[in-house]
Coordinates of C-alpha atoms and ligand atoms in Angstrom, one line a residue:
M1 CA 0.0 0.0 0.0
R2 CA 2.8 2.4 1.0
R3 CA 4.6 1.6 -2.3
L4 CA 1.4 2.1 -4.3
Q5 CA 1.0 5.5 -2.6
S6 CA 4.6 6.4 -3.3
Y7 CA 4.2 5.3 -6.9
I8 CA 1.1 7.5 -7.3
T9 CA 2.8 10.4 -5.7
L10 CA 5.8 10.0 -7.9
G11 CA 3.6 9.8 -11.0
L12 CA 1.9 13.1 -10.0
A13 CA 5.3 14.7 -9.2
R14 CA 6.5 13.8 -12.7
R15 CA 3.4 15.3 -14.4
M16 CA 3.7 18.4 -12.3
L17 CA 7.4 18.7 -13.3
I18 CA 6.5 18.5 -17.0
L19 CA 3.8 21.1 -16.5
F20 CA 6.0 23.5 -14.6
G21 CA 9.2 23.5 -16.5
G22 CA 10.7 20.0 -16.1
L23 CA 11.4 17.4 -18.8
L24 CA 11.8 13.7 -19.2
I25 CA 15.1 12.2 -20.4
A26 CA 14.8 8.5 -21.3
G27 CA 11.7 8.2 -19.1
V28 CA 13.4 9.7 -16.1
A29 CA 12.3 13.0 -14.5
V30 CA 14.9 15.7 -14.6
S31 CA 14.4 19.1 -13.0
E32 CA 15.0 22.3 -14.9
E33 CA 16.0 23.9 -11.7
F34 CA 19.8 23.6 -11.5
K35 CA 21.4 26.8 -10.2
S36 CA 24.6 24.8 -9.5
G37 CA 24.9 24.1 -13.2
I38 CA 24.5 20.4 -12.5
R39 CA 21.4 18.7 -13.9
W40 CA 20.6 15.8 -11.6
L41 CA 18.6 12.6 -12.2
E42 CA 15.7 12.1 -9.9
P43 CA 16.7 10.1 -6.8
K44 CA 14.9 6.8 -6.6
A45 CA 12.2 6.3 -3.9
V46 CA 13.1 4.1 -0.9
D47 CA 10.6 3.0 1.7
P48 CA 12.5 3.5 5.0
G49 CA 10.5 0.7 6.6
P50 CA 9.8 0.6 10.4
M51 CA 12.1 2.4 12.9
G52 CA 15.5 0.6 12.7
G53 CA 14.8 -0.5 9.2
P54 CA 15.4 -2.3 7.0
P55 CA 14.7 0.1 4.1
S56 CA 13.3 -1.4 0.9
D57 CA 16.6 -1.3 -0.9
A58 CA 18.7 -2.9 1.9
L59 CA 20.2 -6.3 1.8
V60 CA 19.0 -8.0 5.0
L61 CA 21.9 -9.9 6.5
F62 CA 20.0 -11.3 9.5
D63 CA 16.2 -11.1 10.0
G64 CA 16.0 -13.2 13.2
H65 CA 15.6 -16.6 11.5
D66 CA 18.9 -17.9 10.2
L67 CA 22.5 -17.0 9.4
S68 CA 22.4 -18.2 5.8
N69 CA 24.0 -15.0 4.6
W70 CA 27.1 -15.7 6.7
N71 CA 29.9 -18.2 6.9
G72 CA 30.8 -19.6 10.3
G73 CA 27.4 -19.4 11.9
D74 CA 27.0 -23.1 12.6
K75 CA 27.8 -22.8 16.3
W76 CA 25.8 -19.6 16.9
E77 CA 22.5 -20.0 18.7
I78 CA 19.4 -18.7 17.0
A79 CA 16.4 -18.2 19.3
D80 CA 13.7 -15.6 19.9
G81 CA 14.7 -13.6 16.8
C82 CA 18.3 -13.1 17.7
A83 CA 21.6 -14.8 17.2
T84 CA 24.1 -15.4 20.0
A85 CA 27.8 -15.5 19.4
R86 CA 29.4 -18.8 20.1
G87 CA 32.6 -20.6 19.1
N88 CA 33.9 -18.3 16.4
G89 CA 33.1 -15.2 14.4
I90 CA 30.9 -15.0 11.3
T91 CA 31.8 -13.5 7.9
S92 CA 29.3 -12.3 5.4
K93 CA 29.1 -14.2 2.1
D94 CA 28.8 -11.0 0.2
A95 CA 31.5 -8.3 -0.1
F96 CA 31.0 -4.6 0.3
G97 CA 32.8 -1.3 -0.3
D98 CA 31.1 2.0 0.6
C99 CA 28.1 1.1 2.7
Q100 CA 25.6 1.9 5.4
F101 CA 25.5 -0.9 7.9
H102 CA 22.9 -1.3 10.7
I103 CA 23.4 -3.8 13.5
E104 CA 21.6 -4.2 16.8
W105 CA 23.4 -5.9 19.7
A106 CA 23.1 -6.7 23.4
T107 CA 25.8 -7.7 25.9
P108 CA 24.8 -10.2 28.6
A109 CA 22.4 -9.0 31.2
T110 CA 24.3 -10.8 33.9
V111 CA 27.6 -9.0 34.1
S112 CA 30.8 -11.1 34.3
G113 CA 34.4 -10.1 33.6
A114 CA 35.8 -6.6 33.4
G115 CA 37.3 -4.3 30.8
Q116 CA 37.9 -6.0 27.5
G117 CA 36.5 -9.2 28.9
R118 CA 33.0 -7.9 29.3
G119 CA 30.6 -8.2 26.4
N120 CA 33.3 -8.0 23.8
S121 CA 32.6 -8.4 20.1
G122 CA 33.1 -6.2 17.1
V123 CA 32.2 -5.2 13.6
Y124 CA 35.1 -5.7 11.2
L125 CA 34.4 -3.7 8.1
M126 CA 36.2 -5.2 5.1
E127 CA 37.4 -7.9 7.6
R128 CA 40.0 -5.6 9.0
Y129 CA 38.7 -2.3 10.4
E130 CA 37.1 -3.0 13.8
I131 CA 34.4 -1.0 15.4
Q132 CA 34.4 -2.2 18.9
I133 CA 31.4 -3.8 20.6
L134 CA 31.8 -3.9 24.3
D135 CA 29.7 -3.5 27.5
S136 CA 31.0 0.0 28.2
Y137 CA 28.3 0.8 30.8
D138 CA 30.3 1.6 33.9
N139 CA 33.1 -0.6 32.7
P140 CA 36.4 1.3 32.5
T141 CA 38.9 0.3 29.8
Y142 CA 41.3 2.1 27.5
F143 CA 39.3 4.8 25.7
D144 CA 40.2 3.7 22.1
G145 CA 39.0 0.2 23.0
Q146 CA 35.5 1.0 24.5
A147 CA 32.2 0.6 22.7
G148 CA 32.0 2.6 19.5
S149 CA 35.8 3.0 19.2
I150 CA 37.7 2.4 16.1
Y151 CA 39.8 -0.2 17.8
K152 CA 43.1 1.2 19.1
Q153 CA 42.8 4.2 16.8
R154 CA 40.1 6.5 18.0
P155 CA 37.7 6.7 20.9
P156 CA 34.0 7.5 20.3
Q157 CA 33.1 11.2 20.8
V158 CA 30.9 10.2 23.7
N159 CA 29.9 7.0 25.5
A160 CA 26.3 6.3 24.5
C161 CA 26.2 2.8 25.9
R162 CA 23.0 1.4 27.4
K163 CA 22.9 -0.9 30.4
P164 CA 24.0 -4.6 30.1
G165 CA 21.3 -6.7 28.5
E166 CA 19.6 -3.8 26.7
W167 CA 19.4 -3.7 22.9
Q168 CA 21.7 -1.1 21.3
A169 CA 22.2 0.0 17.7
Y170 CA 25.1 1.0 15.5
D171 CA 24.5 2.8 12.3
I172 CA 27.8 2.9 10.4
I173 CA 28.4 4.8 7.3
F174 CA 31.6 3.6 5.8
S175 CA 33.7 4.9 3.0
A176 CA 36.2 2.3 1.7
P177 CA 39.9 3.2 1.1
Q178 CA 41.3 3.3 -2.4
F179 CA 44.8 2.2 -3.4
D180 CA 46.9 2.7 -6.5
D181 CA 48.6 0.0 -8.5
K182 CA 51.6 0.1 -6.2
G183 CA 49.5 -0.3 -3.1
G184 CA 49.8 3.4 -2.1
V185 CA 46.8 5.0 -0.3
V186 CA 44.9 7.2 -2.8
K187 CA 42.1 7.8 -0.3
P188 CA 41.9 6.6 3.3
A189 CA 38.8 5.0 4.7
Y190 CA 36.3 7.1 6.7
V191 CA 33.6 6.2 9.2
T192 CA 30.6 8.2 10.3
M193 CA 28.6 6.4 13.0
L194 CA 25.7 6.7 15.4
H195 CA 25.5 4.7 18.6
N196 CA 21.9 4.5 19.8
G197 CA 21.2 7.5 17.6
V198 CA 24.1 9.6 19.0
V199 CA 26.9 10.6 16.7
V200 CA 30.2 9.0 17.9
H201 CA 32.2 9.5 14.7
N202 CA 31.8 12.2 12.1
H203 CA 33.8 11.4 8.9
T204 CA 36.6 10.0 11.1
E205 CA 39.7 9.0 9.0
L206 CA 40.9 5.5 9.6
L207 CA 44.7 5.1 9.9
G208 CA 44.7 1.5 8.5
T209 CA 44.0 -2.0 9.7
T210 CA 43.0 -2.1 13.4
F211 CA 45.6 -4.4 14.9
Y212 CA 45.5 -5.3 18.6
D213 CA 49.3 -5.6 18.9
Q214 CA 50.8 -3.0 16.6
P215 CA 50.1 0.5 15.3
P216 CA 47.6 0.8 12.5
K217 CA 48.8 0.7 9.0
Y218 CA 47.1 0.2 5.6
Q219 CA 47.5 -3.0 3.7
P220 CA 46.3 -2.8 0.1
H221 CA 43.2 -4.9 -0.6
A222 CA 40.2 -5.4 -2.9
P223 CA 37.6 -2.6 -3.3
K224 CA 35.0 -4.9 -1.8
L225 CA 35.4 -7.3 1.1
P226 CA 33.0 -9.1 3.6
I227 CA 32.0 -7.9 7.0
H228 CA 33.1 -10.0 10.0
I229 CA 31.4 -10.1 13.4
Q230 CA 33.8 -11.0 16.1
F231 CA 33.5 -13.8 18.7
H232 CA 35.6 -12.7 21.7
G233 CA 34.5 -15.3 24.2
N234 CA 31.4 -13.5 25.3
P235 CA 27.7 -14.5 24.3
V236 CA 26.8 -11.2 22.7
R237 CA 23.4 -11.2 21.0
F238 CA 22.5 -9.7 17.6
R239 CA 19.4 -8.9 15.6
N240 CA 18.2 -6.8 12.7
L241 CA 21.4 -6.7 10.5
W242 CA 21.1 -5.0 7.2
I243 CA 23.3 -3.2 4.7
R244 CA 22.9 -0.7 1.9
E245 CA 25.5 0.0 -0.7
I246 CA 26.1 3.7 -1.0
N247 CA 25.8 5.2 -4.5
L248 CA 26.3 8.9 -5.3
P249 CA 23.5 10.9 -6.9
Q250 CA 23.6 10.7 -10.7
I251 CA 24.0 13.5 -13.2
A252 CA 21.7 13.4 -16.1
P253 CA 22.9 12.9 -19.7
A254 CA 22.9 16.0 -21.8
P255 CA 19.4 16.7 -23.3
Ligands
LIG301 MG1 36.2 -6.6 19.9

């Protein structure tokens, strides 16, 4: 129904555009208003879905039923619409470059361990750039290793952690690095990120692979690689995982 409404709305918008100075190129609406000198193609309509997504153009990586989009999930427990980390990490079967990744997670309600040993997991973008998942609610550790940090590179701007056992969300906007033929960095990776709706990174430059035992450095790699979810010995739960590839707005061909 919502899609039908948006289709009708779009149809009306196109007709209005033609009436009031727009035109169609190859069946696509193009505005005549372009003070910047750039004639843009019409952005496609996306149904954002319920709060927390998934939007209609997202690839759903876990909807609460199975981990068929992941390698290594055999030992993980699926129950009550969530997946609990056990035994080893999981790696997405698909590879991604620039992307928007949504993940909801909860550390154990019963607190055990301290510091890095308490509710530890992590999102490894491109299998090598870790955004730390940790129970950082009243749990001191090194700042560039707490929840929302780019591991051992950069702390989050603030600590937006909820209490142990409560569901939390990361919305990660990732810009993949680019390398030249000789492995030099043409463009570093960047991360913008919200933790429970709170900005914790704003276009933060990554300094390279997030090693635990050495300073970060870039290692040339493919333009698209899988996402890895870490198992660090703690039964962290996950639900509602989805991803969107990021594409720039398109410029219209010359009329
Ligand atoms: Mg971790």
